[in-house]
Amino acid sequence: MLMNDLENVLFTEEQIREKVKELADAISNDYRNRDLVLVGVLKGGVIFLSDLCRMIPIPHSFDMVAASSYGSETSSSGHVIITKDVELPLKGKDVLLIEDIYDTGNTLRVVKELIEVHSPRSLEICSLLWKEKSSRTDIIPIKYVGFRVPDVFVVGYGLDFNEKYRNLACIGVLKKELYK
Ligand code: IMP
Ligand code: MG
């Protein structure tokens, strides 16, 4: 069982559902009469995107970009590669980037620059998790944040370790002995 690999559960399936609904309500309210396009960051953001979009009742479309910054390690390499661009035209659209976690911010910085090239009317970010770090330079403003998490390695609900644990319905802290 994947659950046995967790040190502890940070957010249960139920808590995540409530939070996603809360974010969806705020987004639906803010983007009424706009031309919303959700852009999910693969692969971590895909579970969040699929739940979130179904809780947003206003008309919108979605697309995805893929960025990769983690190899098999549990700390950011600082080197981000875009492996997939968006397919929808974003010119004049109100783009909301959907990410699983803000850690160093390197991924979102690069993805944001990529989206800006497509000339959207507006560009904001929604991240389910925000990792609390003692030192951070150059913080990218995030319009919607779900939960704050301590500076530990978390898995579940799209977040992986070596491509595993994405299918966990909850979010938890991975046992250190599994990657140390
Ligand atoms: P950043 O570029 O350092 O902000 O890292 C963002 C990406 O790294 C996220 O999209 C995740 O895919 C991955 N990541 C960062 N922290 C964690 C974690 O605690 N668990 C799993 N993946 C993480
Ligand atoms: Mg990711």
GROMACS .gro file of C-alpha atoms and ligand atoms in nm:
model
  204
    1MET     CA    1   0.000   0.000   0.000
    2LEU     CA    2   0.128   0.343  -0.095
    3MET     CA    3  -0.017   0.487   0.225
    4ASN     CA    4   0.237   0.288   0.427
    5ASP     CA    5   0.517   0.491   0.269
    6LEU     CA    6   0.387   0.812   0.425
    7GLU     CA    7   0.532   0.960   0.742
    8ASN     CA    8   0.206   1.144   0.795
    9VAL     CA    9  -0.093   1.276   0.603
   10LEU     CA   10  -0.101   1.654   0.562
   11PHE     CA   11  -0.433   1.686   0.379
   12THR     CA   12  -0.702   1.423   0.344
   13GLU     CA   13  -0.905   1.362   0.029
   14GLU     CA   14  -1.196   1.546   0.194
   15GLN     CA   15  -0.984   1.848   0.291
   16ILE     CA   16  -0.844   1.870  -0.061
   17ARG     CA   17  -1.193   1.853  -0.211
   18GLU     CA   18  -1.310   2.139   0.011
   19LYS     CA   19  -1.006   2.349  -0.074
   20VAL     CA   20  -1.042   2.288  -0.448
   21LYS     CA   21  -1.408   2.395  -0.424
   22GLU     CA   22  -1.304   2.710  -0.236
   23LEU     CA   23  -1.049   2.797  -0.505
   24ALA     CA   24  -1.298   2.717  -0.783
   25ASP     CA   25  -1.556   2.950  -0.626
   26ALA     CA   26  -1.305   3.236  -0.605
   27ILE     CA   27  -1.191   3.179  -0.964
   28SER     CA   28  -1.551   3.157  -1.095
   29ASN     CA   29  -1.629   3.482  -0.923
   30ASP     CA   30  -1.319   3.666  -1.045
   31TYR     CA   31  -1.338   3.541  -1.405
   32ARG     CA   32  -1.707   3.596  -1.472
   33ASN     CA   33  -1.739   3.771  -1.813
   34ARG     CA   34  -1.374   3.708  -1.892
   35ASP     CA   35  -1.221   3.469  -2.140
   36LEU     CA   36  -1.068   3.214  -1.907
   37VAL     CA   37  -0.818   2.950  -2.012
   38LEU     CA   38  -0.675   2.723  -1.745
   39VAL     CA   39  -0.324   2.607  -1.831
   40GLY     CA   40  -0.212   2.308  -1.627
   41VAL     CA   41   0.153   2.230  -1.570
   42LEU     CA   42   0.214   1.864  -1.645
   43LYS     CA   43   0.240   1.623  -1.490
   44GLY     CA   44   0.202   1.725  -1.127
   45GLY     CA   45  -0.080   1.973  -1.188
   46VAL     CA   46  -0.301   1.740  -1.390
   47ILE     CA   47  -0.504   1.587  -1.106
   48PHE     CA   48  -0.563   1.930  -0.955
   49LEU     CA   49  -0.662   2.074  -1.295
   50SER     CA   50  -0.910   1.797  -1.365
   51ASP     CA   51  -1.084   1.838  -1.028
   52LEU     CA   52  -1.068   2.218  -1.036
   53CYS     CA   53  -1.214   2.265  -1.385
   54ARG     CA   54  -1.517   2.053  -1.298
   55MET     CA   55  -1.591   2.277  -1.002
   56ILE     CA   56  -1.574   2.594  -1.214
   57PRO     CA   57  -1.922   2.635  -1.364
   58ILE     CA   58  -1.839   2.935  -1.587
   59PRO     CA   59  -1.745   2.863  -1.951
   60HIS     CA   60  -1.373   2.816  -1.998
   61SER     CA   61  -1.122   2.602  -2.183
   62PHE     CA   62  -0.806   2.436  -2.069
   63ASP     CA   63  -0.469   2.344  -2.208
   64MET     CA   64  -0.142   2.210  -2.074
   65VAL     CA   65   0.227   2.279  -2.076
   66ALA     CA   66   0.493   2.041  -1.961
   67ALA     CA   67   0.796   2.144  -1.762
   68SER     CA   68   1.050   1.931  -1.594
   69SER     CA   69   1.282   2.040  -1.316
   70TYR     CA   70   1.318   1.735  -1.097
   71GLY     CA   71   1.504   1.426  -1.208
   72SER     CA   72   1.475   1.154  -0.952
   73GLU     CA   73   1.600   1.373  -0.669
   74THR     CA   74   1.391   1.545  -0.410
   75SER     CA   75   1.539   1.890  -0.446
   76SER     CA   76   1.511   2.123  -0.740
   77SER     CA   77   1.794   2.118  -0.992
   78GLY     CA   78   1.721   2.480  -1.079
   79HIS     CA   79   1.730   2.379  -1.442
   80VAL     CA   80   1.384   2.383  -1.599
   81ILE     CA   81   1.309   2.245  -1.944
   82ILE     CA   82   0.982   2.308  -2.129
   83THR     CA   83   0.890   1.983  -2.298
   84LYS     CA   84   0.544   2.082  -2.425
   85ASP     CA   85   0.397   2.416  -2.525
   86VAL     CA   86   0.025   2.508  -2.525
   87GLU     CA   87  -0.183   2.426  -2.830
   88LEU     CA   88  -0.467   2.679  -2.795
   89PRO     CA   89  -0.413   3.036  -2.914
   90LEU     CA   90  -0.382   3.245  -2.596
   91LYS     CA   91  -0.376   3.591  -2.751
   92GLY     CA   92  -0.626   3.811  -2.568
   93LYS     CA   93  -0.723   3.532  -2.325
   94ASP     CA   94  -0.729   3.544  -1.947
   95VAL     CA   95  -0.483   3.271  -1.861
   96LEU     CA   96  -0.466   3.107  -1.521
   97LEU     CA   97  -0.169   2.876  -1.470
   98ILE     CA   98  -0.252   2.569  -1.261
   99GLU     CA   99   0.042   2.421  -1.070
  100ASP     CA  100   0.070   2.158  -0.801
  101ILE     CA  101   0.335   2.317  -0.580
  102TYR     CA  102   0.548   2.630  -0.558
  103ASP     CA  103   0.888   2.522  -0.431
  104THR     CA  104   1.181   2.728  -0.560
  105GLY     CA  105   0.959   2.900  -0.816
  106ASN     CA  106   1.194   2.809  -1.101
  107THR     CA  107   0.930   2.612  -1.290
  108LEU     CA  108   0.666   2.882  -1.273
  109ARG     CA  109   0.914   3.151  -1.370
  110VAL     CA  110   1.001   2.967  -1.690
  111VAL     CA  111   0.642   2.865  -1.767
  112LYS     CA  112   0.524   3.222  -1.709
  113GLU     CA  113   0.782   3.354  -1.956
  114LEU     CA  114   0.666   3.097  -2.209
  115ILE     CA  115   0.299   3.197  -2.173
  116GLU     CA  116   0.382   3.567  -2.199
  117VAL     CA  117   0.519   3.501  -2.548
  118HIS     CA  118   0.162   3.403  -2.647
  119SER     CA  119   0.033   3.753  -2.551
  120PRO     CA  120  -0.257   3.669  -2.318
  121ARG     CA  121  -0.473   3.957  -2.192
  122SER     CA  122  -0.397   3.859  -1.835
  123LEU     CA  123  -0.182   3.598  -1.666
  124GLU     CA  124  -0.222   3.476  -1.309
  125ILE     CA  125  -0.115   3.169  -1.114
  126CYS     CA  126  -0.302   2.920  -0.897
  127SER     CA  127  -0.091   2.676  -0.699
  128LEU     CA  128  -0.248   2.412  -0.478
  129LEU     CA  129   0.053   2.408  -0.246
  130TRP     CA  130   0.303   2.666  -0.133
  131LYS     CA  131   0.621   2.537   0.029
  132GLU     CA  132   0.739   2.745   0.322
  133LYS     CA  133   1.109   2.823   0.274
  134SER     CA  134   1.326   3.029   0.503
  135SER     CA  135   1.520   3.184   0.220
  136ARG     CA  136   1.365   3.277  -0.110
  137THR     CA  137   1.477   3.543  -0.348
  138ASP     CA  138   1.260   3.673  -0.626
  139ILE     CA  139   0.911   3.545  -0.537
  140ILE     CA  140   0.658   3.522  -0.821
  141PRO     CA  141   0.317   3.655  -0.715
  142ILE     CA  142   0.059   3.377  -0.684
  143LYS     CA  143  -0.304   3.489  -0.699
  144TYR     CA  144  -0.454   3.169  -0.556
  145VAL     CA  145  -0.283   2.941  -0.304
  146GLY     CA  146  -0.451   2.632  -0.160
  147PHE     CA  147  -0.241   2.513   0.133
  148ARG     CA  148   0.092   2.608   0.283
  149VAL     CA  149   0.323   2.314   0.350
  150PRO     CA  150   0.646   2.288   0.549
  151ASP     CA  151   0.975   2.253   0.363
  152VAL     CA  152   0.956   1.874   0.334
  153PHE     CA  153   0.905   1.640   0.042
  154VAL     CA  154   0.537   1.570  -0.015
  155VAL     CA  155   0.360   1.326  -0.245
  156GLY     CA  156   0.008   1.245  -0.360
  157TYR     CA  157  -0.268   1.414  -0.557
  158GLY     CA  158  -0.044   1.450  -0.862
  159LEU     CA  159   0.284   1.499  -0.678
  160ASP     CA  160   0.532   1.220  -0.732
  161PHE     CA  161   0.854   1.067  -0.615
  162ASN     CA  162   1.020   0.886  -0.908
  163GLU     CA  163   0.683   0.894  -1.088
  164LYS     CA  164   0.506   0.711  -0.806
  165TYR     CA  165   0.242   0.824  -0.556
  166ARG     CA  166   0.063   1.059  -0.802
  167ASN     CA  167  -0.251   0.848  -0.762
  168LEU     CA  168  -0.274   0.891  -0.385
  169ALA     CA  169  -0.599   1.073  -0.304
  170CYS     CA  170  -0.442   1.252  -0.006
  171ILE     CA  171  -0.123   1.457   0.026
  172GLY     CA  172   0.138   1.338   0.271
  173VAL     CA  173   0.502   1.349   0.373
  174LEU     CA  174   0.711   1.072   0.222
  175LYS     CA  175   0.913   0.865   0.471
  176LYS     CA  176   1.274   0.985   0.460
  177GLU     CA  177   1.423   0.635   0.451
  178LEU     CA  178   1.261   0.590   0.109
  179TYR     CA  179   1.479   0.853  -0.055
  180LYS     CA  180   1.774   0.909   0.176
  181IMP     P1  181   1.008   2.455  -0.832
  181IMP     O1  182   1.048   2.478  -0.975
  181IMP     O2  183   1.126   2.438  -0.743
  181IMP     O3  184   0.910   2.558  -0.779
  181IMP     O4  185   0.941   2.316  -0.827
  181IMP     C1  186   0.821   2.294  -0.881
  181IMP     C2  187   0.806   2.152  -0.926
  181IMP     O5  188   0.888   2.060  -0.854
  181IMP     C3  189   0.665   2.115  -0.898
  181IMP     O6  190   0.587   2.136  -1.010
  181IMP     C4  191   0.674   1.969  -0.860
  181IMP     O7  192   0.657   1.890  -0.974
  181IMP     C5  193   0.815   1.951  -0.808
  181IMP     N1  194   0.817   1.950  -0.659
  181IMP     C6  195   0.857   2.048  -0.577
  181IMP     N2  196   0.844   2.013  -0.448
  181IMP     C7  197   0.794   1.888  -0.450
  181IMP     C8  198   0.756   1.796  -0.345
  181IMP     O8  199   0.764   1.821  -0.224
  181IMP     N3  200   0.708   1.678  -0.387
  181IMP     C9  201   0.693   1.643  -0.518
  181IMP     N4  202   0.726   1.727  -0.617
  181IMP    C10  203   0.777   1.847  -0.584
  182MG      MG  204   0.503   1.994  -1.142
   0.00000   0.00000   0.00000
